[in-house]
N, CA, C and O atoms as a DFTB+ gen file, in Angstrom:
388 C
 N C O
     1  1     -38.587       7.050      59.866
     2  2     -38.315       5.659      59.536
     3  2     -36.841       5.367      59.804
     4  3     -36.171       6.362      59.526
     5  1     -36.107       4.351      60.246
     6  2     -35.108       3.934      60.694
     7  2     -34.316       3.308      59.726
     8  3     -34.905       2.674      58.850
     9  1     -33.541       3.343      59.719
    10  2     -32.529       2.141      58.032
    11  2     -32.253       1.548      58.774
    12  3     -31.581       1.735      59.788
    13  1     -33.045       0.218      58.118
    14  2     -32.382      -1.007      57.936
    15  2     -31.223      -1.602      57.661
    16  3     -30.866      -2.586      58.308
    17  1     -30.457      -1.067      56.634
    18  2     -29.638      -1.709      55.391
    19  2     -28.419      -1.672      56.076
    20  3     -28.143      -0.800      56.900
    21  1     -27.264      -3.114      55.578
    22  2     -26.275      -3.177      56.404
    23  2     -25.089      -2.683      56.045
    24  3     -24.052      -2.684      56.708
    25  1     -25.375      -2.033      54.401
    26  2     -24.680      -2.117      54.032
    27  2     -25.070       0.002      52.949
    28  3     -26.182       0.267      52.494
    29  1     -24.182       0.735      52.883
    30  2     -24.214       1.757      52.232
    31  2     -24.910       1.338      50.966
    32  3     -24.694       0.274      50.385
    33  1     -25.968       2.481      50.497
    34  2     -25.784       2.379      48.709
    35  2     -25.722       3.350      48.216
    36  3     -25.961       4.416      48.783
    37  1     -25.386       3.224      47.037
    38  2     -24.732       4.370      45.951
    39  2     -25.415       3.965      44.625
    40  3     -25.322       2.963      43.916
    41  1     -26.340       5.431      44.525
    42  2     -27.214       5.212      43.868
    43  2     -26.192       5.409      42.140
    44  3     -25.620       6.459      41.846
    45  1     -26.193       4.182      41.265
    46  2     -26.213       4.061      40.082
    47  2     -27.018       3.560      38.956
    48  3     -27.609       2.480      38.945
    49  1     -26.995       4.385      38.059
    50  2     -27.579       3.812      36.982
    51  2     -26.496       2.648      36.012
    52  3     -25.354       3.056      35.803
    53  1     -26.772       1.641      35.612
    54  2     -25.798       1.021      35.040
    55  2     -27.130      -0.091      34.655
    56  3     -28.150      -0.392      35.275
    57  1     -26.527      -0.550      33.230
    58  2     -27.585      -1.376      32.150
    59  2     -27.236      -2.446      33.459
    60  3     -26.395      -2.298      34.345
    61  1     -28.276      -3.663      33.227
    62  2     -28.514      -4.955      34.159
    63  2     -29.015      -5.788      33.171
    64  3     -29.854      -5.332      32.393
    65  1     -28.735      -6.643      33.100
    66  2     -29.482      -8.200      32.329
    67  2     -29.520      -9.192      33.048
    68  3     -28.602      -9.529      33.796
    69  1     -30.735      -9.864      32.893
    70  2     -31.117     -10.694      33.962
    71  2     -31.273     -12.173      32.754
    72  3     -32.075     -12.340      31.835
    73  1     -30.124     -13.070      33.264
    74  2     -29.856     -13.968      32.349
    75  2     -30.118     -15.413      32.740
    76  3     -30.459     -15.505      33.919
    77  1     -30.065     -16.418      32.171
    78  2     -30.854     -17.961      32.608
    79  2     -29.877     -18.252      32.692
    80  3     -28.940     -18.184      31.897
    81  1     -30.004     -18.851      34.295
    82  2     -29.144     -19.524      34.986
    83  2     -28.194     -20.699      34.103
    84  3     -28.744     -21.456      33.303
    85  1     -27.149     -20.727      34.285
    86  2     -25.955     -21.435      33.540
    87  2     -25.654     -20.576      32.237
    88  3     -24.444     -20.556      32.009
    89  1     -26.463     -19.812      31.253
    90  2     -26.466     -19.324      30.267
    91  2     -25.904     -18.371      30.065
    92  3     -25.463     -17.804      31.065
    93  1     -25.652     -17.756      28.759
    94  2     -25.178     -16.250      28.519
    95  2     -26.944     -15.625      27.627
    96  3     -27.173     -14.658      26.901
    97  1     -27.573     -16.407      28.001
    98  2     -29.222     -15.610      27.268
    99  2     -29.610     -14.767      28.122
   100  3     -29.541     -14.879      29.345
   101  1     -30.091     -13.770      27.423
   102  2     -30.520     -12.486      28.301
   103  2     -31.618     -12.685      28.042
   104  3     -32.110     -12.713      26.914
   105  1     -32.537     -12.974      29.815
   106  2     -34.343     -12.967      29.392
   107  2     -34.812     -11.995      29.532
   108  3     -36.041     -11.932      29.508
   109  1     -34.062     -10.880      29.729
   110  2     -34.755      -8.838      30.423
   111  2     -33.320      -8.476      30.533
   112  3     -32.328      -9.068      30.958
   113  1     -33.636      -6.785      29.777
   114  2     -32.584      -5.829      30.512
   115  2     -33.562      -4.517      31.495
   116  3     -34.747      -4.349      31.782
   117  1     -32.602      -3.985      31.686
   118  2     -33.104      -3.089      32.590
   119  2     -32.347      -2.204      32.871
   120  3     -31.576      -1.891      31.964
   121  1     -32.228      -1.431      34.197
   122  2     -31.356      -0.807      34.603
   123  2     -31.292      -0.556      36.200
   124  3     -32.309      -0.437      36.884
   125  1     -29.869      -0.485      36.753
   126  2     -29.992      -0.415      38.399
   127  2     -30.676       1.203      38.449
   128  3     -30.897       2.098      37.633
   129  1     -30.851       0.990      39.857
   130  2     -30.844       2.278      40.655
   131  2     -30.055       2.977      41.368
   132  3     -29.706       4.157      41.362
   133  1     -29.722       1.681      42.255
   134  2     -28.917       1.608      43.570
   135  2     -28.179       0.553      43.792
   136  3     -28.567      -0.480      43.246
   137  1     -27.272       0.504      44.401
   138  2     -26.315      -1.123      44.626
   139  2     -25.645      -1.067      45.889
   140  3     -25.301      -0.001      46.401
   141  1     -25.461      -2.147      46.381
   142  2     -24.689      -2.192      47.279
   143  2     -23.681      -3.404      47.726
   144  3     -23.390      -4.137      46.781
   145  1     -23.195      -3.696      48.761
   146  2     -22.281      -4.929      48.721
   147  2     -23.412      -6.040      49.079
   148  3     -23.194      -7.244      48.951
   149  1     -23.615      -5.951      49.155
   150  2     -25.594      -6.525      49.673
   151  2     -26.827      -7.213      48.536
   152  3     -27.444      -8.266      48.377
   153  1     -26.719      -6.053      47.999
   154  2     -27.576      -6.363      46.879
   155  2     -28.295      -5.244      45.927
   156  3     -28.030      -4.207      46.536
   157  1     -28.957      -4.917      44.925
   158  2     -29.422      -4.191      44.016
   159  2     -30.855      -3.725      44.139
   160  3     -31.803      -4.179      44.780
   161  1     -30.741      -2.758      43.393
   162  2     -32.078      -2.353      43.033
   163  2     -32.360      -1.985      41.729
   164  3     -31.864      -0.904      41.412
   165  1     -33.327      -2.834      40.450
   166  2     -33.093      -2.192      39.214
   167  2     -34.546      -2.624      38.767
   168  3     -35.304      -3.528      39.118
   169  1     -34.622      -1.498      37.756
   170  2     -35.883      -1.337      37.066
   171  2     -36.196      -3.448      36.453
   172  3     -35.248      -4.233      36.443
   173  1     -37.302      -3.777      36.140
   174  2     -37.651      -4.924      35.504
   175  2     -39.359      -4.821      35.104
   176  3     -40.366      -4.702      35.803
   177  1     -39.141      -4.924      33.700
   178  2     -40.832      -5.016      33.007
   179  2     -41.182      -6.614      33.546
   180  3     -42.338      -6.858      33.891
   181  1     -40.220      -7.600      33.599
   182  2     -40.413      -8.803      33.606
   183  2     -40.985      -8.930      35.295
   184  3     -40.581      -8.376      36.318
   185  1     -42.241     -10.042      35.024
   186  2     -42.528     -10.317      36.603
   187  2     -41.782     -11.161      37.336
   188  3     -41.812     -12.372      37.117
   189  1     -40.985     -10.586      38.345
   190  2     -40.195     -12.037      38.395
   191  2     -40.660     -12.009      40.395
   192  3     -40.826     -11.103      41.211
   193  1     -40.708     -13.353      40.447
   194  2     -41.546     -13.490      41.592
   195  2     -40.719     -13.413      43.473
   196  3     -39.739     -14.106      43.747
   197  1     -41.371     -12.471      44.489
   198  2     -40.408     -12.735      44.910
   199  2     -39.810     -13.947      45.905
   200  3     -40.717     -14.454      46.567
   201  1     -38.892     -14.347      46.080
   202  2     -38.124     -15.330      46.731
   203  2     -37.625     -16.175      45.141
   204  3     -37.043     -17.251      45.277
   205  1     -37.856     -15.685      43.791
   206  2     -36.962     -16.541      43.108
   207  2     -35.586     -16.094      42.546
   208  3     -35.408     -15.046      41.926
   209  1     -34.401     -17.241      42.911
   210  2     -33.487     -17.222      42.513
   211  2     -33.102     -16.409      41.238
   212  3     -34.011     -16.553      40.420
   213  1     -32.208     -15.690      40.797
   214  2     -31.767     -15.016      39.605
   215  2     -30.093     -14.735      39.845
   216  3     -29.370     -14.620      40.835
   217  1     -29.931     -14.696      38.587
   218  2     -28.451     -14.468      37.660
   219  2     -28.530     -13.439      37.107
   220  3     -29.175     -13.540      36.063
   221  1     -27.977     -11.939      37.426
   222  2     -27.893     -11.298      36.410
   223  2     -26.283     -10.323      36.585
   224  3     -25.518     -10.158      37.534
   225  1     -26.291      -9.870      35.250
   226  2     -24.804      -9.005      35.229
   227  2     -25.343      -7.739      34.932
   228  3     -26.356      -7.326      34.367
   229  1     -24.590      -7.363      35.353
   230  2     -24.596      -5.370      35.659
   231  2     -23.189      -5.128      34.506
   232  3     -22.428      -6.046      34.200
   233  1     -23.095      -4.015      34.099
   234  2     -21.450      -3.636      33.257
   235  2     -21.618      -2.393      33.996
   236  3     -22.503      -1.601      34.321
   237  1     -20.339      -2.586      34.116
   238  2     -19.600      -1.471      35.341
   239  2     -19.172      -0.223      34.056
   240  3     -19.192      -0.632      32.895
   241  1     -18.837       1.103      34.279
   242  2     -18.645       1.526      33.572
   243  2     -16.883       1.276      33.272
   244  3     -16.245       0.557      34.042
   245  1     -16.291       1.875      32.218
   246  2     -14.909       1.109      31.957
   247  2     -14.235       2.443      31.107
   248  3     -14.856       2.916      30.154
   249  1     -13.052       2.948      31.490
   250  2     -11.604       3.684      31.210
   251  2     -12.160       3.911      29.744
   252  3     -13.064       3.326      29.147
   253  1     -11.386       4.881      29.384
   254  2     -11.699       4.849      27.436
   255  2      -9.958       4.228      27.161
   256  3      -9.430       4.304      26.051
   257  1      -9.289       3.665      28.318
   258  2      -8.510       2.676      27.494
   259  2      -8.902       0.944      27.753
   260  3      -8.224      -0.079      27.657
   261  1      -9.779       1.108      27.979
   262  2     -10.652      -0.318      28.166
   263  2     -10.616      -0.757      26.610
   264  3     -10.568       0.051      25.684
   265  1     -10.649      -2.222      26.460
   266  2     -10.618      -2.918      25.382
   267  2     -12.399      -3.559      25.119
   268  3     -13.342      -3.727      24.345
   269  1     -11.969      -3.670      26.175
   270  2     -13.924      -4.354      26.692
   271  2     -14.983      -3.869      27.489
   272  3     -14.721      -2.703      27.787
   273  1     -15.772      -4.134      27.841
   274  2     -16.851      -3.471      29.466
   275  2     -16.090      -4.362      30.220
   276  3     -15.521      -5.389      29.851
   277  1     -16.170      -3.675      31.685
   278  2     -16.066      -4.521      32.421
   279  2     -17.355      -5.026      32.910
   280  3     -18.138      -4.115      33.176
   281  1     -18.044      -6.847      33.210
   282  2     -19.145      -7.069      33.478
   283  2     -18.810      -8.376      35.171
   284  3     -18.051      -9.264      35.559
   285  1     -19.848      -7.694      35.526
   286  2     -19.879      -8.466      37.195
   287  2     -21.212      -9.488      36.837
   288  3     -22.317      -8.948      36.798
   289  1     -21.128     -10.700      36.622
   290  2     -22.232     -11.875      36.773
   291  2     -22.122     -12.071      38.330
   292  3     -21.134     -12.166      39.058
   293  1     -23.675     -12.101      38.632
   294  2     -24.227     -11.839      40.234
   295  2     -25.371     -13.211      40.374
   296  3     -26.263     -13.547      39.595
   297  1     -24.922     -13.849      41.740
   298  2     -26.511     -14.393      42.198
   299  2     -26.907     -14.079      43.088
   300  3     -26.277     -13.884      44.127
   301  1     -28.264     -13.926      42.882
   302  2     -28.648     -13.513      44.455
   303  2     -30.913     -13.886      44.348
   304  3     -31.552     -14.459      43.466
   305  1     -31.193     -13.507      45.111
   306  2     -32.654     -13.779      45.459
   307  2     -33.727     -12.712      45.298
   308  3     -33.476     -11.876      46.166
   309  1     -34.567     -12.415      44.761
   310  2     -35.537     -11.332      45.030
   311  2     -35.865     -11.191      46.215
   312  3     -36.526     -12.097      46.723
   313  1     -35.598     -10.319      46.811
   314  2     -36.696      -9.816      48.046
   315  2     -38.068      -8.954      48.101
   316  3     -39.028      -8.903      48.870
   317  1     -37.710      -8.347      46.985
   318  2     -39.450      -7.049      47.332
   319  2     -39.101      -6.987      45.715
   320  3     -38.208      -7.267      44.916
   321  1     -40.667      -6.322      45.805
   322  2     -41.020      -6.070      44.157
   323  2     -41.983      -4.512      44.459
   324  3     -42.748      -4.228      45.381
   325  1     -41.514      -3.668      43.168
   326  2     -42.772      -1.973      43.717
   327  2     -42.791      -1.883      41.939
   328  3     -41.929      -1.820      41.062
   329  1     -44.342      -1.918      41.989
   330  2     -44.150      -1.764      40.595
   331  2     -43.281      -1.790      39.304
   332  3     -43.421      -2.810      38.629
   333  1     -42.425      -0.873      38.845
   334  2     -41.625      -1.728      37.922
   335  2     -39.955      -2.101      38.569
   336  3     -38.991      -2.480      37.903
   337  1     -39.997      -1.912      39.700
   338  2     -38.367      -2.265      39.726
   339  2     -38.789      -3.783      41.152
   340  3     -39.747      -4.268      41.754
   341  1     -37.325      -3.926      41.020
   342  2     -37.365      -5.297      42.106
   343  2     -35.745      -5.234      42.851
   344  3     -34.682      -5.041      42.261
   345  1     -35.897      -5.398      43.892
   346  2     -34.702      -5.839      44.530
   347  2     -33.986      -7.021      44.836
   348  3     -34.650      -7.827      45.487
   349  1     -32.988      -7.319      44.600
   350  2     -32.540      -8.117      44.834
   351  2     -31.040      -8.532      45.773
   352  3     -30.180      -7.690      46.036
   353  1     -30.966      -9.943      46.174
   354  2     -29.840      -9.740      47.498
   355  2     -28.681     -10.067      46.295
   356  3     -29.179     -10.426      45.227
   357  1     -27.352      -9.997      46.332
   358  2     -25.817     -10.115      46.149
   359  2     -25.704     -10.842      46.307
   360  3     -26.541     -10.700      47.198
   361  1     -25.190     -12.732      46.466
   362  2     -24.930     -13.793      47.244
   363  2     -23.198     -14.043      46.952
   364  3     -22.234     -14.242      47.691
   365  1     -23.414     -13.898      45.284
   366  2     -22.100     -14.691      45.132
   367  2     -21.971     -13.880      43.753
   368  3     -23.034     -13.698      43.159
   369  1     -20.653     -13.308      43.099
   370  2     -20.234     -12.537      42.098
   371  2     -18.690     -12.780      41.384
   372  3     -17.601     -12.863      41.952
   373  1     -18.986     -12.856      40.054
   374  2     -17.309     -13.026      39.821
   375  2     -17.587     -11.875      38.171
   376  3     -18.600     -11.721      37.488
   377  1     -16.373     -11.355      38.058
   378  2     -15.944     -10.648      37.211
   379  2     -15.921     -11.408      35.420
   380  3     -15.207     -12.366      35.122
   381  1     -16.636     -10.870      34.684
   382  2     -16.032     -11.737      33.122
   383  2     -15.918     -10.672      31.979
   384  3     -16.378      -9.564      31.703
   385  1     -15.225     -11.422      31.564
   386  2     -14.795     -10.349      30.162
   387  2     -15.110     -10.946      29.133
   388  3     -14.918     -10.425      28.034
């Protein structure tokens, strides 16, 4: 099989919450697999359909002189779904504390 992908991934585990758009409500957590500059791959019990839009933040892991997590809020699109995990593309990301 040939790779596709345009982009490297590096497979991590790191918590994911998949949150309503404009909101800080978390409708599912989960966890990645894999990431890339591209887009994700993380576990989800929730069905979420593919081609729909989603918001979610990942927390990066953080220094033990960290005050806070560091957390990346992400948009991007479902592309594929395999039983319990789903992928999704990267579009647009900003950093919050």
């Amino acid at each position: 099989m040939i790779e596709q992908r345009k982009s490297r991934r590096f497979d991590l585990q790191l918590p994911v919450e998949v949150v309503r758009t404009g909101s800080a409500e978390t409708a599912w957590s989960g966890e990645t697999k894999n990431l890339s500059s591209c887009g994700v791959l993380f576990t989800s019990e929730a069905d979420i359909p593919v081609g729909a839009l989603i918001e979610y933040v990942i927390t990066l892991p953080s220094p033990p002189s960290a005050r806070t997590p560091v957390r990346l809020r992400c948009l991007g699109k479902v592309v594929r779904r395999e039983s319990i995990s789903a992928a999704a593309t990267l579009e647009r990301y900003e950093f919050i504390r």
